[in-house]
Amino acid sequence: DTGVSQNPRHKITKRGQNVTFRCDPISEHNRLYWYRQTLGQGPEFLTYFQNEAQLEKSRLLSDRFSAERPKGSFSTLEIQRTEQGDSAMYLCASSLGGPRNSHEQYFGPGTRLTVT
Amino acid sequence: GDSVTQMEGPVTLSEEAFLTINCTYTATGYPSLFWYVQYPGEGLQLLLKATKADDKGSNKGFEATYRKETTSFHLEKGSVQVSDSAVYFCALSQGAQKLVFGQGTRLTINP
């Protein structure tokens, strides 16, 4: 068990460019979550998947944001036409869903996005 | 919607002091409650949890009790160490749904 991994760890981009982040969950976990954390604040929920199905999206997830989990394993989060307000730490978490499981979420190290 | 409110930081204590970080929540139903910790340069780690009223979560000398009557889940430790310096987040979830976090409390322990 190598834990949740995220790539890249840091991304600097110019305003208006598109960026894509990747998350690899713990291998047997069927649920995958994306959160965003700005400086001095707690993480805010963006979206989550059960297997390949995207079950909930936050109102924070504007139409410039899209997330996929095509084979129910890794996930990507894409931001199109980035804005300076998108600068944040993007966190991925995974959990083992199901009636007999604790649903504890395990977090990756995050991808820090800076939009200049 | 559901929400979590934590005591504002930063909190600075001396080593071996008693720690309390207050957390209250607003939620429909019966959420599960969590404390997560973020050490400098590291990702969020689950510290402890409680899934029903009057449950006590504990780990690494930290404790928190799920108090439904006061909608609280205060974090306590009897004797803090320098290595406890970190940001602490209180959070709730409804079943296997998203986590709702408080704003975090930065704790600094001086030797």
mmCIF file of C-alpha atoms in Angstrom:
data_model
loop_
_atom_site.group_PDB
_atom_site.id
_atom_site.type_symbol
_atom_site.label_atom_id
_atom_site.label_comp_id
_atom_site.label_asym_id
_atom_site.label_seq_id
_atom_site.Cartn_x
_atom_site.Cartn_y
_atom_site.Cartn_z
ATOM 1 C CA ASP A 1 0.000 0.000 0.000
ATOM 2 C CA THR A 2 1.749 3.115 -1.232
ATOM 3 C CA GLY A 3 -0.965 5.566 -0.239
ATOM 4 C CA VAL A 4 -2.631 8.188 -2.398
ATOM 5 C CA SER A 5 -0.291 9.828 -4.876
ATOM 6 C CA GLN A 6 -0.755 13.056 -6.814
ATOM 7 C CA ASN A 7 1.127 14.515 -9.740
ATOM 8 C CA PRO A 8 2.526 17.011 -10.261
ATOM 9 C CA ARG A 9 3.254 18.264 -6.759
ATOM 10 C CA HIS A 10 3.624 21.821 -7.966
ATOM 11 C CA LYS A 11 2.353 23.574 -11.071
ATOM 12 C CA ILE A 12 2.941 27.169 -12.133
ATOM 13 C CA THR A 13 0.938 28.354 -15.101
ATOM 14 C CA LYS A 14 -0.015 31.568 -16.786
ATOM 15 C CA ARG A 15 -3.546 32.862 -16.635
ATOM 16 C CA GLY A 16 -5.645 31.451 -19.448
ATOM 17 C CA GLN A 17 -3.726 28.183 -19.796
ATOM 18 C CA ASN A 18 -5.213 24.751 -19.159
ATOM 19 C CA VAL A 19 -3.828 22.442 -16.493
ATOM 20 C CA THR A 20 -4.448 18.806 -15.618
ATOM 21 C CA PHE A 21 -3.722 17.033 -12.338
ATOM 22 C CA ARG A 22 -3.618 13.321 -11.698
ATOM 23 C CA CYS A 23 -4.552 11.331 -8.607
ATOM 24 C CA ASP A 24 -3.802 7.652 -8.007
ATOM 25 C CA PRO A 25 -5.858 6.327 -5.078
ATOM 26 C CA ILE A 26 -5.073 3.442 -2.765
ATOM 27 C CA SER A 27 -5.496 0.437 -5.018
ATOM 28 C CA GLU A 28 -8.559 -1.231 -3.529
ATOM 29 C CA HIS A 29 -10.434 1.998 -2.788
ATOM 30 C CA ASN A 30 -13.554 2.508 -4.875
ATOM 31 C CA ARG A 31 -14.289 6.100 -3.825
ATOM 32 C CA LEU A 32 -12.194 9.061 -4.867
ATOM 33 C CA TYR A 33 -12.632 12.684 -3.783
ATOM 34 C CA TRP A 34 -11.232 16.031 -4.895
ATOM 35 C CA TYR A 35 -10.923 19.003 -2.546
ATOM 36 C CA ARG A 36 -9.432 22.482 -2.853
ATOM 37 C CA GLN A 37 -7.599 24.234 -0.028
ATOM 38 C CA THR A 38 -6.645 27.895 -0.024
ATOM 39 C CA LEU A 39 -4.186 29.437 2.405
ATOM 40 C CA GLY A 40 -5.465 29.533 5.961
ATOM 41 C CA GLN A 41 -8.665 27.651 5.173
ATOM 42 C CA GLY A 42 -9.906 24.117 5.498
ATOM 43 C CA PRO A 43 -10.289 21.940 2.405
ATOM 44 C CA GLU A 44 -13.478 22.461 0.403
ATOM 45 C CA PHE A 45 -15.180 19.624 -1.425
ATOM 46 C CA LEU A 46 -15.178 19.708 -5.217
ATOM 47 C CA THR A 47 -16.414 16.332 -6.451
ATOM 48 C CA TYR A 48 -16.327 12.592 -5.829
ATOM 49 C CA PHE A 49 -16.501 9.321 -7.702
ATOM 50 C CA GLN A 50 -17.638 5.859 -6.845
ATOM 51 C CA ASN A 51 -15.771 3.656 -9.260
ATOM 52 C CA GLU A 52 -16.053 5.504 -12.571
ATOM 53 C CA ALA A 53 -19.318 7.296 -11.765
ATOM 54 C CA GLN A 54 -19.167 10.936 -10.690
ATOM 55 C CA LEU A 55 -21.779 11.087 -7.936
ATOM 56 C CA GLU A 56 -21.635 14.674 -6.693
ATOM 57 C CA LYS A 57 -20.214 17.996 -7.820
ATOM 58 C CA SER A 58 -19.919 21.100 -5.689
ATOM 59 C CA ARG A 59 -21.170 24.469 -6.851
ATOM 60 C CA LEU A 60 -17.502 25.479 -6.546
ATOM 61 C CA LEU A 61 -16.843 23.349 -9.615
ATOM 62 C CA SER A 62 -17.495 25.841 -12.384
ATOM 63 C CA ASP A 63 -17.812 24.784 -16.006
ATOM 64 C CA ARG A 64 -14.071 25.409 -16.411
ATOM 65 C CA PHE A 65 -13.408 22.411 -14.158
ATOM 66 C CA SER A 66 -13.844 18.825 -15.234
ATOM 67 C CA ALA A 67 -12.940 15.601 -13.492
ATOM 68 C CA GLU A 68 -12.827 12.073 -14.800
ATOM 69 C CA ARG A 69 -12.149 8.610 -13.519
ATOM 70 C CA PRO A 70 -12.402 6.598 -16.703
ATOM 71 C CA LYS A 71 -11.607 3.094 -15.478
ATOM 72 C CA GLY A 72 -12.454 3.513 -11.835
ATOM 73 C CA SER A 73 -8.801 3.738 -10.873
ATOM 74 C CA PHE A 74 -6.843 6.999 -11.278
ATOM 75 C CA SER A 75 -8.593 10.321 -11.732
ATOM 76 C CA THR A 76 -7.759 13.562 -13.512
ATOM 77 C CA LEU A 77 -8.887 17.078 -12.692
ATOM 78 C CA GLU A 78 -8.633 19.597 -15.514
ATOM 79 C CA ILE A 79 -8.967 23.340 -15.197
ATOM 80 C CA GLN A 80 -9.488 25.235 -18.433
ATOM 81 C CA ARG A 81 -8.664 28.937 -18.930
ATOM 82 C CA THR A 82 -7.094 29.220 -15.492
ATOM 83 C CA GLU A 83 -7.661 32.357 -13.422
ATOM 84 C CA GLN A 84 -5.605 33.748 -10.557
ATOM 85 C CA GLY A 85 -8.408 32.756 -8.188
ATOM 86 C CA ASP A 86 -7.742 29.113 -9.065
ATOM 87 C CA SER A 87 -4.420 29.280 -7.200
ATOM 88 C CA ALA A 88 -4.761 26.750 -4.370
ATOM 89 C CA MET A 89 -3.747 23.322 -3.168
ATOM 90 C CA TYR A 90 -5.775 20.601 -4.870
ATOM 91 C CA LEU A 91 -6.181 17.541 -2.678
ATOM 92 C CA CYS A 92 -7.246 14.054 -3.606
ATOM 93 C CA ALA A 93 -8.541 11.470 -1.148
ATOM 94 C CA SER A 94 -9.774 7.911 -1.440
ATOM 95 C CA SER A 95 -11.838 5.580 0.691
ATOM 96 C CA LEU A 96 -13.247 2.075 0.681
ATOM 97 C CA GLY A 97 -17.006 2.384 0.369
ATOM 98 C CA GLY A 98 -19.562 -0.234 1.277
ATOM 99 C CA PRO A 99 -21.837 -0.995 4.218
ATOM 100 C CA ARG A 100 -19.172 -2.777 6.255
ATOM 101 C CA ASN A 101 -16.451 -0.178 5.823
ATOM 102 C CA SER A 102 -15.547 2.864 7.848
ATOM 103 C CA HIS A 103 -15.404 5.236 4.875
ATOM 104 C CA GLU A 104 -12.266 6.863 6.258
ATOM 105 C CA GLN A 105 -10.731 9.135 3.659
ATOM 106 C CA TYR A 106 -6.982 8.999 3.076
ATOM 107 C CA PHE A 107 -5.400 12.067 1.533
ATOM 108 C CA GLY A 108 -2.618 12.535 -0.962
ATOM 109 C CA PRO A 109 0.080 15.217 -0.610
ATOM 110 C CA GLY A 110 -1.736 17.607 -2.915
ATOM 111 C CA THR A 111 -0.886 19.572 -6.046
ATOM 112 C CA ARG A 112 -0.097 23.230 -5.451
ATOM 113 C CA LEU A 113 -1.278 25.365 -8.355
ATOM 114 C CA THR A 114 0.000 28.906 -8.840
ATOM 115 C CA VAL A 115 -1.585 30.971 -11.605
ATOM 116 C CA THR A 116 0.470 34.023 -12.590
ATOM 117 C CA GLY B 1 -26.048 22.947 4.806
ATOM 118 C CA ASP B 2 -23.702 21.188 7.191
ATOM 119 C CA SER B 3 -20.904 23.247 8.722
ATOM 120 C CA VAL B 4 -18.044 23.039 11.230
ATOM 121 C CA THR B 5 -16.698 25.850 13.375
ATOM 122 C CA GLN B 6 -13.326 25.646 15.124
ATOM 123 C CA MET B 7 -11.725 27.935 17.626
ATOM 124 C CA GLU B 8 -9.573 30.458 15.883
ATOM 125 C CA GLY B 9 -5.844 30.211 16.107
ATOM 126 C CA PRO B 10 -3.038 30.390 16.221
ATOM 127 C CA VAL B 11 -2.633 28.640 19.541
ATOM 128 C CA THR B 12 0.771 28.730 21.226
ATOM 129 C CA LEU B 13 1.548 26.584 24.259
ATOM 130 C CA SER B 14 4.554 25.443 26.196
ATOM 131 C CA GLU B 15 5.622 21.819 26.175
ATOM 132 C CA GLU B 16 3.655 19.619 28.638
ATOM 133 C CA ALA B 17 0.733 22.066 28.720
ATOM 134 C CA PHE B 18 -2.885 20.885 28.450
ATOM 135 C CA LEU B 19 -4.485 21.387 25.054
ATOM 136 C CA THR B 20 -8.088 21.999 24.085
ATOM 137 C CA ILE B 21 -9.178 22.950 20.579
ATOM 138 C CA ASN B 22 -12.908 23.609 20.388
ATOM 139 C CA CYS B 23 -15.053 22.320 17.542
ATOM 140 C CA THR B 24 -18.806 22.635 17.085
ATOM 141 C CA TYR B 25 -20.907 21.509 14.177
ATOM 142 C CA THR B 26 -24.261 22.031 12.508
ATOM 143 C CA ALA B 27 -25.685 19.076 10.647
ATOM 144 C CA THR B 28 -28.862 17.252 9.820
ATOM 145 C CA GLY B 29 -28.989 13.661 10.938
ATOM 146 C CA TYR B 30 -26.125 11.952 12.714
ATOM 147 C CA PRO B 31 -22.802 12.706 11.090
ATOM 148 C CA SER B 32 -19.470 11.053 11.768
ATOM 149 C CA LEU B 33 -16.898 13.410 13.261
ATOM 150 C CA PHE B 34 -13.172 13.554 12.612
ATOM 151 C CA TRP B 35 -10.001 15.355 13.553
ATOM 152 C CA TYR B 36 -7.345 15.588 10.849
ATOM 153 C CA VAL B 37 -3.811 16.896 11.345
ATOM 154 C CA GLN B 38 -1.479 18.521 8.833
ATOM 155 C CA TYR B 39 2.173 18.563 9.871
ATOM 156 C CA PRO B 40 4.477 21.065 8.164
ATOM 157 C CA GLY B 41 5.169 19.999 4.597
ATOM 158 C CA GLU B 42 2.944 16.923 4.818
ATOM 159 C CA GLY B 43 -0.536 15.899 3.709
ATOM 160 C CA LEU B 44 -3.659 15.607 5.827
ATOM 161 C CA GLN B 45 -3.686 12.645 8.180
ATOM 162 C CA LEU B 46 -6.630 11.252 10.082
ATOM 163 C CA LEU B 47 -5.946 11.697 13.798
ATOM 164 C CA LEU B 48 -9.131 10.274 15.318
ATOM 165 C CA LYS B 49 -12.833 9.783 14.674
ATOM 166 C CA ALA B 50 -16.172 9.094 16.327
ATOM 167 C CA THR B 51 -19.210 7.769 14.520
ATOM 168 C CA LYS B 52 -22.018 8.117 17.066
ATOM 169 C CA ALA B 53 -23.050 10.110 20.101
ATOM 170 C CA ASP B 54 -20.936 9.618 23.243
ATOM 171 C CA ASP B 55 -18.205 7.801 21.285
ATOM 172 C CA LYS B 56 -14.689 8.819 22.253
ATOM 173 C CA GLY B 57 -12.019 8.814 19.581
ATOM 174 C CA SER B 58 -8.392 8.621 20.697
ATOM 175 C CA ASN B 59 -4.954 8.397 19.142
ATOM 176 C CA LYS B 60 -1.402 9.489 20.059
ATOM 177 C CA GLY B 61 -2.605 10.858 23.397
ATOM 178 C CA PHE B 62 -5.315 12.995 21.776
ATOM 179 C CA GLU B 63 -8.990 12.465 22.626
ATOM 180 C CA ALA B 64 -12.320 13.859 21.498
ATOM 181 C CA THR B 65 -15.861 12.907 22.573
ATOM 182 C CA TYR B 66 -18.905 13.166 20.294
ATOM 183 C CA ARG B 67 -21.383 15.313 22.247
ATOM 184 C CA LYS B 68 -24.716 15.372 20.472
ATOM 185 C CA GLU B 69 -26.418 17.574 23.076
ATOM 186 C CA THR B 70 -23.883 20.359 22.582
ATOM 187 C CA THR B 71 -23.033 19.468 18.943
ATOM 188 C CA SER B 72 -19.364 19.493 19.855
ATOM 189 C CA PHE B 73 -16.227 17.419 19.303
ATOM 190 C CA HIS B 74 -13.463 19.196 21.200
ATOM 191 C CA LEU B 75 -9.903 17.920 20.834
ATOM 192 C CA GLU B 76 -7.857 17.472 24.020
ATOM 193 C CA LYS B 77 -4.401 16.309 25.011
ATOM 194 C CA GLY B 78 -3.072 16.217 28.528
ATOM 195 C CA SER B 79 0.570 17.014 27.815
ATOM 196 C CA VAL B 80 1.629 18.383 24.439
ATOM 197 C CA GLN B 81 5.028 17.966 22.831
ATOM 198 C CA VAL B 82 6.956 20.094 20.339
ATOM 199 C CA SER B 83 6.232 17.401 17.728
ATOM 200 C CA ASP B 84 2.485 18.146 18.052
ATOM 201 C CA SER B 85 3.004 21.478 16.301
ATOM 202 C CA ALA B 86 0.734 21.332 13.244
ATOM 203 C CA VAL B 87 -2.583 22.532 11.848
ATOM 204 C CA TYR B 88 -5.604 20.661 13.177
ATOM 205 C CA PHE B 89 -8.888 20.361 11.265
ATOM 206 C CA CYS B 90 -12.232 19.256 12.612
ATOM 207 C CA ALA B 91 -14.530 17.688 10.018
ATOM 208 C CA LEU B 92 -17.824 15.850 9.612
ATOM 209 C CA SER B 93 -19.334 13.568 7.033
ATOM 210 C CA GLN B 94 -22.717 12.009 6.456
ATOM 211 C CA GLY B 95 -22.057 8.353 5.765
ATOM 212 C CA ALA B 96 -19.574 7.928 2.942
ATOM 213 C CA GLN B 97 -20.167 11.386 1.574
ATOM 214 C CA LYS B 98 -17.876 14.386 1.369
ATOM 215 C CA LEU B 99 -16.012 15.746 4.354
ATOM 216 C CA VAL B 100 -16.975 19.213 5.570
ATOM 217 C CA PHE B 101 -14.006 20.867 7.280
ATOM 218 C CA GLY B 102 -13.560 23.670 9.750
ATOM 219 C CA GLN B 103 -11.088 26.417 8.954
ATOM 220 C CA GLY B 104 -8.237 24.792 10.874
ATOM 221 C CA THR B 105 -6.324 25.739 14.019
ATOM 222 C CA ARG B 106 -2.571 26.251 13.893
ATOM 223 C CA LEU B 107 -0.873 24.917 17.023
ATOM 224 C CA THR B 108 2.675 25.811 17.994
ATOM 225 C CA ILE B 109 4.367 24.152 20.958
ATOM 226 C CA ASN B 110 7.431 25.858 22.398
ATOM 227 C CA PRO B 111 10.090 23.848 24.266
#
